[in-house]
Short mmCIF file of C-alpha atoms in Angstrom, two decimals:
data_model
loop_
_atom_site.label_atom_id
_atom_site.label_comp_id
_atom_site.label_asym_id
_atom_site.label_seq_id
_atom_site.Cartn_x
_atom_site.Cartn_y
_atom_site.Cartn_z
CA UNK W 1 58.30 64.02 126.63
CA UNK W 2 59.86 60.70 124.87
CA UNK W 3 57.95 62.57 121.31
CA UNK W 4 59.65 66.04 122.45
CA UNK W 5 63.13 64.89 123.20
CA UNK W 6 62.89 62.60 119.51
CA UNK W 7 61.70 65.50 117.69
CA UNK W 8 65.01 67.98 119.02
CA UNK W 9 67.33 64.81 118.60
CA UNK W 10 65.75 65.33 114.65
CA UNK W 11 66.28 68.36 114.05
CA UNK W 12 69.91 68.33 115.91
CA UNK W 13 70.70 65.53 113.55
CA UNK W 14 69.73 67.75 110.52
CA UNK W 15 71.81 70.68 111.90
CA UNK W 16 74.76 68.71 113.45
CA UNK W 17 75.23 66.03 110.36
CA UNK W 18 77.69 64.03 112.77
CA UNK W 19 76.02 63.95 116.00
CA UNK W 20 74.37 61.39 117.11
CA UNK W 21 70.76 60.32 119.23
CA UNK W 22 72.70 59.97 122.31
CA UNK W 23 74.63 62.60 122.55
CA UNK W 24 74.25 65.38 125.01
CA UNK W 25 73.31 68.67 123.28
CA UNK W 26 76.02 70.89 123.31
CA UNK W 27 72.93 73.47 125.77
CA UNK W 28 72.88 70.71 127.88
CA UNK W 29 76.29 69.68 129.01
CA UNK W 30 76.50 70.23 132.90
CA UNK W 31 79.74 72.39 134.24
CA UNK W 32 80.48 72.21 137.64
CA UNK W 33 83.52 73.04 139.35
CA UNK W 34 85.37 74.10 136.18
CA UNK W 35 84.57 70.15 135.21
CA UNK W 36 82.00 68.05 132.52
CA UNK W 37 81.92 64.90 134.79
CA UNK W 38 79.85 62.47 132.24
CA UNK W 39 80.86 61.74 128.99
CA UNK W 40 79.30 63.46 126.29
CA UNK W 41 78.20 60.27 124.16
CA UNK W 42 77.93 57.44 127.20
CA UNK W 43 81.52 55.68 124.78
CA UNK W 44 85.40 55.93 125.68
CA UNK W 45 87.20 58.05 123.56
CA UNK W 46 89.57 57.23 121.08
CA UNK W 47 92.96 58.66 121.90
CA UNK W 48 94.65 58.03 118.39
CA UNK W 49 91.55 59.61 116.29
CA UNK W 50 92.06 62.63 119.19
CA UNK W 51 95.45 63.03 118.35
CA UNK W 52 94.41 63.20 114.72
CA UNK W 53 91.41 66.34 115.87
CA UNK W 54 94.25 67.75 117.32
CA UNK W 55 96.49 68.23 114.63
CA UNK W 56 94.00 68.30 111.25
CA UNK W 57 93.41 71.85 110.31
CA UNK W 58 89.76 71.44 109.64
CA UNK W 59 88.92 70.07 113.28
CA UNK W 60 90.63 71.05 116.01
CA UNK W 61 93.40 72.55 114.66
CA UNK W 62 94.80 72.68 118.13
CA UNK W 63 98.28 72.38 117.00
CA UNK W 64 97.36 75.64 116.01
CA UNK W 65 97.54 77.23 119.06
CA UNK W 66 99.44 74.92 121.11
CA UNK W 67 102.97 73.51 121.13
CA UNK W 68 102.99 69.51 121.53
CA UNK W 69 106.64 67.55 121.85
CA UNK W 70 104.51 64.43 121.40
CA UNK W 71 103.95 66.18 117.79
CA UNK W 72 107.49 67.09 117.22
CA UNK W 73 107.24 65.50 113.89
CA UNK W 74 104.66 68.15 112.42
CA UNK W 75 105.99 71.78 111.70
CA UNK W 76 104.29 74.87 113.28
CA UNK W 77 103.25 74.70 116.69
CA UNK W 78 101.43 77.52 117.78
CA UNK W 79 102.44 79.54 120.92
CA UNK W 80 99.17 81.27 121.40
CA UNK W 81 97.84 78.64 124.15
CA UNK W 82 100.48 77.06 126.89
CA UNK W 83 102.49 74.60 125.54
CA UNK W 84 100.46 70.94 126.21
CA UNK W 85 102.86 68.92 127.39
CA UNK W 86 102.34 67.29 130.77
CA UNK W 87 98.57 68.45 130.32
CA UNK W 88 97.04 65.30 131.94
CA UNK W 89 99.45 65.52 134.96
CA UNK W 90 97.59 69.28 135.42
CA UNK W 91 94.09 68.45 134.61
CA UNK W 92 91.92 65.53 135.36
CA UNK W 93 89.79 64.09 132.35
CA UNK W 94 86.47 65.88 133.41
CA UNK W 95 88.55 69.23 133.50
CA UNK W 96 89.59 68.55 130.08
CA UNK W 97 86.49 67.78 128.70
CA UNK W 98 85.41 71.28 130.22
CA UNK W 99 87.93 72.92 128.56
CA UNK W 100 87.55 71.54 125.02
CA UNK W 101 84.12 72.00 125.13
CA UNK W 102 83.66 75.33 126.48
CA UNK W 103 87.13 76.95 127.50
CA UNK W 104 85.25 80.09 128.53
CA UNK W 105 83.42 77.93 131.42
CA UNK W 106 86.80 77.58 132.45
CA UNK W 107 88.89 80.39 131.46
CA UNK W 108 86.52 82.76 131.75
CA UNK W 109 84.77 85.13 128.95
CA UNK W 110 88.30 86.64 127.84
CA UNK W 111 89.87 83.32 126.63
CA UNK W 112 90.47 83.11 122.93
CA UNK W 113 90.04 79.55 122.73
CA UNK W 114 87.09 78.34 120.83
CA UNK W 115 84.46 76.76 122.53
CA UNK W 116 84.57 73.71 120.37
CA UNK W 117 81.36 71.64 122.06
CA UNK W 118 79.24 75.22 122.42
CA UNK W 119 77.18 77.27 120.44
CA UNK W 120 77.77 80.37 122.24
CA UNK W 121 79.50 81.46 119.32
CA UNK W 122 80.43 84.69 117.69
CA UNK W 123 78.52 87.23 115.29
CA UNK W 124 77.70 86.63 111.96
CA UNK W 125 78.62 82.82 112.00
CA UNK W 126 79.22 81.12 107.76
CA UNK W 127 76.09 80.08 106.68
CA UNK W 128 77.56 76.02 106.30
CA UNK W 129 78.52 76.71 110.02
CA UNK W 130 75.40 77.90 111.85
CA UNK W 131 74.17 75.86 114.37
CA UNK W 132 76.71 73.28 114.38
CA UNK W 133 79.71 72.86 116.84
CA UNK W 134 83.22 72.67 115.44
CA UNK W 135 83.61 68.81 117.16
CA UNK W 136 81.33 66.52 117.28
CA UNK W 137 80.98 64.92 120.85
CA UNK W 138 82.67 61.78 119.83
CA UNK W 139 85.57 64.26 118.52
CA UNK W 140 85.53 65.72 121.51
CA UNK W 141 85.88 62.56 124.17
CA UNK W 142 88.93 61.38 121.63
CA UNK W 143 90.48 64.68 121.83
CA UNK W 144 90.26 64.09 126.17
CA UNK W 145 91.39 60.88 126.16
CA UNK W 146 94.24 61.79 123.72
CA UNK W 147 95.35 65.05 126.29
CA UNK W 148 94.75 62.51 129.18
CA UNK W 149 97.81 60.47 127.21
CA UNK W 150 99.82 63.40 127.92
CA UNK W 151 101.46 63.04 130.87
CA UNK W 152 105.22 63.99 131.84
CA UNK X 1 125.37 57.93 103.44
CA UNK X 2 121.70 57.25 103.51
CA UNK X 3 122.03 57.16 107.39
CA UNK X 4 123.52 60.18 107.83
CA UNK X 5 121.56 62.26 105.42
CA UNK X 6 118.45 60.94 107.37
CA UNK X 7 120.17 62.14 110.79
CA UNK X 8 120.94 65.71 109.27
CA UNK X 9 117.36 65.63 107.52
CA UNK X 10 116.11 65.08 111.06
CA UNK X 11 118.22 67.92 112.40
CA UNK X 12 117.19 70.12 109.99
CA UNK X 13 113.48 68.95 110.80
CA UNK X 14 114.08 69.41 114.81
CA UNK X 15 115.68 73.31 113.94
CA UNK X 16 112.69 74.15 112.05
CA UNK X 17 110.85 72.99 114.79
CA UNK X 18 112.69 74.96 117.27
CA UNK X 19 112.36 78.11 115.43
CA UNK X 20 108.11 78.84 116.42
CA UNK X 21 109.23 77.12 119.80
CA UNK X 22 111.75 79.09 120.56
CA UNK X 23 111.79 82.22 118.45
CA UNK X 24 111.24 84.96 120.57
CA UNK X 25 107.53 86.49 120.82
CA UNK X 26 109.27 90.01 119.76
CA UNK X 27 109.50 91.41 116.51
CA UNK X 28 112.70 92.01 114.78
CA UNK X 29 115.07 94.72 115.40
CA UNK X 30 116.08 95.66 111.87
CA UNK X 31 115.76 98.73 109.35
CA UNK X 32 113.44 99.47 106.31
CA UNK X 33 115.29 101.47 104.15
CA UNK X 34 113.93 101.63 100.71
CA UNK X 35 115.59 103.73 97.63
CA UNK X 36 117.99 105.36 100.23
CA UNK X 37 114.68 106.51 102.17
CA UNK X 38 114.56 105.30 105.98
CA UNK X 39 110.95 103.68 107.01
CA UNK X 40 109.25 104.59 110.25
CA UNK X 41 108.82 100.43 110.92
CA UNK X 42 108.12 101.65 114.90
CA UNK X 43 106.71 104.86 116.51
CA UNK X 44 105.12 105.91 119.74
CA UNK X 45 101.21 104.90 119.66
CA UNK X 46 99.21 107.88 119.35
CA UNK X 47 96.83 109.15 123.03
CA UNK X 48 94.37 106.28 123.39
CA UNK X 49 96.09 103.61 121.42
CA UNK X 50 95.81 100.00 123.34
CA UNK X 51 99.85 99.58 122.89
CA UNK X 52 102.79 101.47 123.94
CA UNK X 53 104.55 100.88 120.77
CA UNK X 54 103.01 101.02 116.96
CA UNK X 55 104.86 98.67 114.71
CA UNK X 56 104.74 97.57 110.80
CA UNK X 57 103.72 94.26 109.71
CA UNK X 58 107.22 93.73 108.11
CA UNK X 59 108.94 93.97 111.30
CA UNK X 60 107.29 90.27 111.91
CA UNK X 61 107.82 88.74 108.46
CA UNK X 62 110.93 86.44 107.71
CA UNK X 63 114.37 87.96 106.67
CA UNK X 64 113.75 86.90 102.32
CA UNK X 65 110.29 88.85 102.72
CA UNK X 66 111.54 91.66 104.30
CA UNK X 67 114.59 91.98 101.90
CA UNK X 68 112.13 91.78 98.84
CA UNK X 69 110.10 94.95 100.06
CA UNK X 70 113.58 96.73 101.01
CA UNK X 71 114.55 95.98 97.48
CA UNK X 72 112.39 97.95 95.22
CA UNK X 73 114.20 96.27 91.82
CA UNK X 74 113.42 92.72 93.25
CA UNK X 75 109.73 93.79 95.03
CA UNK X 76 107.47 92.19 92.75
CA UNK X 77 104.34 95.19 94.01
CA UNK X 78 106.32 97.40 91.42
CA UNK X 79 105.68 95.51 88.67
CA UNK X 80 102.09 96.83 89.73
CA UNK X 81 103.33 100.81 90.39
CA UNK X 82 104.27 100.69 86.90
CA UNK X 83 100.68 99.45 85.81
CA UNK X 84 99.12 102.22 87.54
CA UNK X 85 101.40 104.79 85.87
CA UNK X 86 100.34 103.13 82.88
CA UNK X 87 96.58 103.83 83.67
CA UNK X 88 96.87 107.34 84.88
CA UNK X 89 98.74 108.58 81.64
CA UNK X 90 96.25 106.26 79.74
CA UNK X 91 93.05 108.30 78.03
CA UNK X 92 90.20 106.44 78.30
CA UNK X 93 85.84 107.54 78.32
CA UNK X 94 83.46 109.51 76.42
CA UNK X 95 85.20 112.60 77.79
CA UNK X 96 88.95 112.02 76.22
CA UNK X 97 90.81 112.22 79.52
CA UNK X 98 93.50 110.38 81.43
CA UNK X 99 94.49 110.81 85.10
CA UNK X 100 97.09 112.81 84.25
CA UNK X 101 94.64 115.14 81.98
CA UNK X 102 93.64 116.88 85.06
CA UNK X 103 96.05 115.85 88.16
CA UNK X 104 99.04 115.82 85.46
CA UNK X 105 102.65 114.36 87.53
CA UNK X 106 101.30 112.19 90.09
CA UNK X 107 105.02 111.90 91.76
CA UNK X 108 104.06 115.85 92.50
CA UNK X 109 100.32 115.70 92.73
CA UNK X 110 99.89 112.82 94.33
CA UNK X 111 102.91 113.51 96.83
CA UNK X 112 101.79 111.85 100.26
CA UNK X 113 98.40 112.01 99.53
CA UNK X 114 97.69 108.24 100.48
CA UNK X 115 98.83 108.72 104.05
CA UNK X 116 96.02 110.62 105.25
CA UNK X 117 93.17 108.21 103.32
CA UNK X 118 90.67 107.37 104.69
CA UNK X 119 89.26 111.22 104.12
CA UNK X 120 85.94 112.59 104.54
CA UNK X 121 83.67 112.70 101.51
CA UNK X 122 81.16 115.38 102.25
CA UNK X 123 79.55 114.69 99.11
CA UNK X 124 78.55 111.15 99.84
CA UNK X 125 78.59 111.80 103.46
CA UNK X 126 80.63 109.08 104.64
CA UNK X 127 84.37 108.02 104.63
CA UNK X 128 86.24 107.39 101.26
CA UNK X 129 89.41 105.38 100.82
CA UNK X 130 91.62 105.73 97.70
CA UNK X 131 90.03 103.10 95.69
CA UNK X 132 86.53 104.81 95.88
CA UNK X 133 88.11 108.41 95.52
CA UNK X 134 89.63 106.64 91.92
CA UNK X 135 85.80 105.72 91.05
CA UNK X 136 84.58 109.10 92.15
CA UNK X 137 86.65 110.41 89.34
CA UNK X 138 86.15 107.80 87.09
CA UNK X 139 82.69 108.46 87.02
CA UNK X 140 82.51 112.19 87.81
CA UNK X 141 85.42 113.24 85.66
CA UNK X 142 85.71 110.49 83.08
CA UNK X 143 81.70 109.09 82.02
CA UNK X 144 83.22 105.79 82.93
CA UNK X 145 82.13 102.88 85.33
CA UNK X 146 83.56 102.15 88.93
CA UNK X 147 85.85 99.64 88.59
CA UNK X 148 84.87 96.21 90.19
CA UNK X 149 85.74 95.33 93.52
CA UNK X 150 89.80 94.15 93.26
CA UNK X 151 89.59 94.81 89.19
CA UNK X 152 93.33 94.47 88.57
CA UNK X 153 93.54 98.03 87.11
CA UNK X 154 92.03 99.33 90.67
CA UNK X 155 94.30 97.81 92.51
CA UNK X 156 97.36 98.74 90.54
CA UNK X 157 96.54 102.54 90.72
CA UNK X 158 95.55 101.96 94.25
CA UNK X 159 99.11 100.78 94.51
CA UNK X 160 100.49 103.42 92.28
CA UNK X 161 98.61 106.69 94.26
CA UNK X 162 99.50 105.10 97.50
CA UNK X 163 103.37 104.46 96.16
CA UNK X 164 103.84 108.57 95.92
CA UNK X 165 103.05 108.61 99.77
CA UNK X 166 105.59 105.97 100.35
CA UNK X 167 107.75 106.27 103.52
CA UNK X 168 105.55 109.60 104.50
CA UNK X 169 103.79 109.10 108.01
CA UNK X 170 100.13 107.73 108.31
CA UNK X 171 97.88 110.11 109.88
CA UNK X 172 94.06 111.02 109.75
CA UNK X 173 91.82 114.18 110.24
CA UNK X 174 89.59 112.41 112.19
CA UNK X 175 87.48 115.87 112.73
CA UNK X 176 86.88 115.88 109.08
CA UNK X 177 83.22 115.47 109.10
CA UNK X 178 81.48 112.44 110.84
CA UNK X 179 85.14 110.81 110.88
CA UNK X 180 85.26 110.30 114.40
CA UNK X 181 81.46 108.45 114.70
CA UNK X 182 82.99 105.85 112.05
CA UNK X 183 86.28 105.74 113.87
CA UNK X 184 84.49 104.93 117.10
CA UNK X 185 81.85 101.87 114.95
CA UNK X 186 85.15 101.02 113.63
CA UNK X 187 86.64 99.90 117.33
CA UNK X 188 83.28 98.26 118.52
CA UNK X 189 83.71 96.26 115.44
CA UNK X 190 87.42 95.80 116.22
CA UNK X 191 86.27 94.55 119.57
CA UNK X 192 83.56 92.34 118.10
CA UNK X 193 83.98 88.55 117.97
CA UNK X 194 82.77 86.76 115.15
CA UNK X 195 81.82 82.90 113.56
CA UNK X 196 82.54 79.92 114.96
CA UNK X 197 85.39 80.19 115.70
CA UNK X 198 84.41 83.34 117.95
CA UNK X 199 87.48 86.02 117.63
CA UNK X 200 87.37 89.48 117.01
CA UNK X 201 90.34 91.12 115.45
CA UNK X 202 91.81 92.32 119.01
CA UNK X 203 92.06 88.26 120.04
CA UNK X 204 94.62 87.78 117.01
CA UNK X 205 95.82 91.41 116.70
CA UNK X 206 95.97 92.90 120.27
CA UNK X 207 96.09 89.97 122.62
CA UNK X 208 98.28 87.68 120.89
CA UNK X 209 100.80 90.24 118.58
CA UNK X 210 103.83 88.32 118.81
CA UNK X 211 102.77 84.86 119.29
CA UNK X 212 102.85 81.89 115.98
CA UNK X 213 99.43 80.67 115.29
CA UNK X 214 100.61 77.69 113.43
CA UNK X 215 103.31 79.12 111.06
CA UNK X 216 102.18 82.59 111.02
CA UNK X 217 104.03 85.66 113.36
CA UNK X 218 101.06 87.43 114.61
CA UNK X 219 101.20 91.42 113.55
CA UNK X 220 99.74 94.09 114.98
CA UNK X 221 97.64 94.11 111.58
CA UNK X 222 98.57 97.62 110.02
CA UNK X 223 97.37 98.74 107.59
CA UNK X 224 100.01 101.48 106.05
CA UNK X 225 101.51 98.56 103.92
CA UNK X 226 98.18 98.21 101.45
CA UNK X 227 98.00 97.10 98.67
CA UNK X 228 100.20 94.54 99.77
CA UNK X 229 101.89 92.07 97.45
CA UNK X 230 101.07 88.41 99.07
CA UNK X 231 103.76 85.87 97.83
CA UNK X 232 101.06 83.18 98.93
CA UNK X 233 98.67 84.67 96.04
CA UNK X 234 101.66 85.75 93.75
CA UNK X 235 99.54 88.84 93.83
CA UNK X 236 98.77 92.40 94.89
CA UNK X 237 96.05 91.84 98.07
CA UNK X 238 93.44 95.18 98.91
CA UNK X 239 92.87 96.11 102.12
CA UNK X 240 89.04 94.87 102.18
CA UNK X 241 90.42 91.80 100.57
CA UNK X 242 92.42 90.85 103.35
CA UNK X 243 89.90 91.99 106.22
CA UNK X 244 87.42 89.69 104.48
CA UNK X 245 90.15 87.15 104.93
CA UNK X 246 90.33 87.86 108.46
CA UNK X 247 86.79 87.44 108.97
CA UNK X 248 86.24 84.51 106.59
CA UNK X 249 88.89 82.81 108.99
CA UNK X 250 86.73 83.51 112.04
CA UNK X 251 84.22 81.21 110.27
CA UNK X 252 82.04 84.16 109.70
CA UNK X 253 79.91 85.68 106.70
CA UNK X 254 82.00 88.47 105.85
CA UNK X 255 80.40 92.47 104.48
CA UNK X 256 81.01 93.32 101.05
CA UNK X 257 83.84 95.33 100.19
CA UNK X 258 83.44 99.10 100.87
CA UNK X 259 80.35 98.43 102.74
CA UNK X 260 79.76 100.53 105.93
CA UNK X 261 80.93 97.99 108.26
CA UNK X 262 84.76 97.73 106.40
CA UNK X 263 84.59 101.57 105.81
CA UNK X 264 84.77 101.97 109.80
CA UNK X 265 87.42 99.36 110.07
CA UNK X 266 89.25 100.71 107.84
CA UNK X 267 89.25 104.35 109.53
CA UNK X 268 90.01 102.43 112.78
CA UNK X 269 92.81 100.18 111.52
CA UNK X 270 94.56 102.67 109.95
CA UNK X 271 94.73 105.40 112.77
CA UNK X 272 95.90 102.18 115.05
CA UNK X 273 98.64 102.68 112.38
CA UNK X 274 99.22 106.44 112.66
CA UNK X 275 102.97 107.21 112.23
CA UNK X 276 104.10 104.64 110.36
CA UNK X 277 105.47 104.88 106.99
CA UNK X 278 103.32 104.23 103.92
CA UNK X 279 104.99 101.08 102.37
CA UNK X 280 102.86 100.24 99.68
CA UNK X 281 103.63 98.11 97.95
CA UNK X 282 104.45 96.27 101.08
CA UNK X 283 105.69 92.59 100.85
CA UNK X 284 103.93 89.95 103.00
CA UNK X 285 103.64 86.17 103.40
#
């Protein structure tokens, strides 16, 4: 078991350059109720490097999608996605985590937000892509405990 | 001084803000009228269609891009036009023949001939879109090569054919043939999400029209505007060019131009454009 488990952290290492040992596999992260109750890497997130996920085009991009007073600063909020203010006072942390890491647990199969902890992905996926998430799990507990700033 | 400036700066900041925030998700309410000739910018979608309404990409763009295309002194695309009449009158192969050789005033031959592309080619038994009809002649006609994939000369005569159809309405013969079976793999692949990212054209193009995703007003993604001139490239953009885009976007491998896959999406995408005007060259972003 202990050999099996070390040889498919390996090879998610190799696959997922910045995921680490203790990190839950993005197939193994538990959704019930619409929630992800544990953290994905066992460590408190990092609201200020979430808010940085949130806006930088090559992570989250979120920004993208979603309008964010707390962001007034940067140009071009999205209006795809509901606006995010007041998101913490809606959602509880384990809801959020859901949601960034598989909005179609939540949403349902419809949503066009990315799955961004999943690899239920789409057709055809860029080679440099395949069989890596878009966050990491670390990026993914700072993005939550950035959105559970958020509060109106 | 310094104070203030930094106040209005910040105003100015906050109003640019605004606009995305509050700009309504509709398109503009304005006219295309180019050289005195009124565009269809908005029509009744045609039995089938997903939306009530069909509308151009330039309804969504900002006022200085859709002035540029209005203005056909100031629309940088002619600069391209006048390439392609340049080509067609030019002789060129083993064979000592132009364009114009055999299909002699393009303004007359040519006359709406780019609205109803993509046609059926019964000789290669699939769907053929202006570019490849310009190859078919090249190398049926003229003993010389198909042009390259976006080879600046195809995409100025692409431009220039596609310029004598301007302002007439886009419509297919979708019983041409096998059309329709590459119409219908054409909206599966519509339908289909792709890459990481996991959208398919409908999740940026049907179910979000109208909304900003970060700076850019989502179109309906029409097609009756291509070749398009892209300020953001300072160039003339294909068709397959910019549905590669799409795709590349989606964090996806994207087909090769012309391949099957962008033949049927091109069939598709342009009857979700039927009735519009042909713009080419269109002006975008």
């Amino acid at each position: 078991m202990i050999k099996v488990t070390r040889f498919l952290c390996a090879a998610f290492v190799m696959h997922a350059g910045a995921a680490f040992a203790d990190d839950t596999a993005p197939d193994k992260v538990m959704y019930e109720d619409f929630s992800v109750q544990a953290s994905l890497t066992g460590k408190a997130g990092d609201p200020v490097e979430g808010a940085k996920v949130f806006k930088d085009r090559g992570l989250g991009n979120c920004l993208a999608c979603h309008q964010n007073a707390d962001m007034s600063g940067d140009l071009f909020h999205g209006t795809v996605g509901p606006a995010v203010d007041g998101v913490a006072d809606r959602w509880e942390p384990a809801q959020l985590r859901a949601i960034v890491s598989d909005a179609k647990q939540v949403f349902g199969e419809e949503t066009v937000m990315p799955g961004f902890y999943s690899l239920k992905v789409g057709k055809d996926v860029a080679k440099d892509k395949a069989g890596k998430t878009i966050l990491s799990a670390q990026q993914v507990e700072d993005v939550v405990a950035y959105l559970a700033t958020l509060k109106e | 001084m310094r104070h203030s400036l930094a106040i209005v700066g910040l105003g100015m900041m906050m109003a640019a803000l605004q606009m995305p925030l509050t700009a309504q998700a509709d398109p503009v309410d304005d006219a295309l009228v180019i050289d005195d000739l009124e565009m269809v910018t908005r029509t009744k979608a045609p039995e089938g269609h997903p939306f009530d309404e069909v509308r151009s990409g330039w309804l969504y763009r900002e006022a200085e891009t859709r002035e540029l295309e209005a203005d056909s002194f100031q629309n940088p695309g002619m600069l391209y036009v006048e390439q392609g009449a340049d080509i067609w009158n030019r002789i060129e192969g083993p064979e000592g023949k132009s364009c114009a050789s055999c299909h002699n005033d393009a303004a007359v031959t040519m006359k709406g001939v780019g609205a109803n592309y993509p046609k059926w080619d019964a000789d290669a038994k699939r769907p053929i879109n202006v570019e490849l009809q310009i190859d078919k002649c090249r190398v049926e006609n003229m003993g010389l090569e198909a042009y390259k994939f976006d080879h600046a000369e195809q995409k100025a005569l692409t431009t220039y054919i596609k310029n004598q159809a301007l302002g007439e309405p886009v419509k297919l013969d979708l019983s041409q043939g096998e059309l329709q079976s590459w119409w219908d793999r054409g909206k599966e692949l519509y339908y289909t999400r792709t890459g990481q990212l996991n959208f398919a054209c409908a999740s940026c193009h049907e179910a979000n029209s109208g909304q900003y995703i970060r700076a850019d007003h989502l179109s309906q993604g029409q097609a009756n505007g291509f070749p398009t001139y892209r300020l953001k490239q300072a160039d003339m953009v294909s068709l397959h060019n910019r549905f590669r885009g799409c795709i590349r976007d989606t964090r996806a491998e994207f087909p090769k131009a012309f391949s099957d896959e962008l033949m049927a999406l091109e069939v598709y995408v342009t009857w979700r454009g039927t009735g519009l005007s042909v713009e080419t060259p269109s002006v975008r972003q």
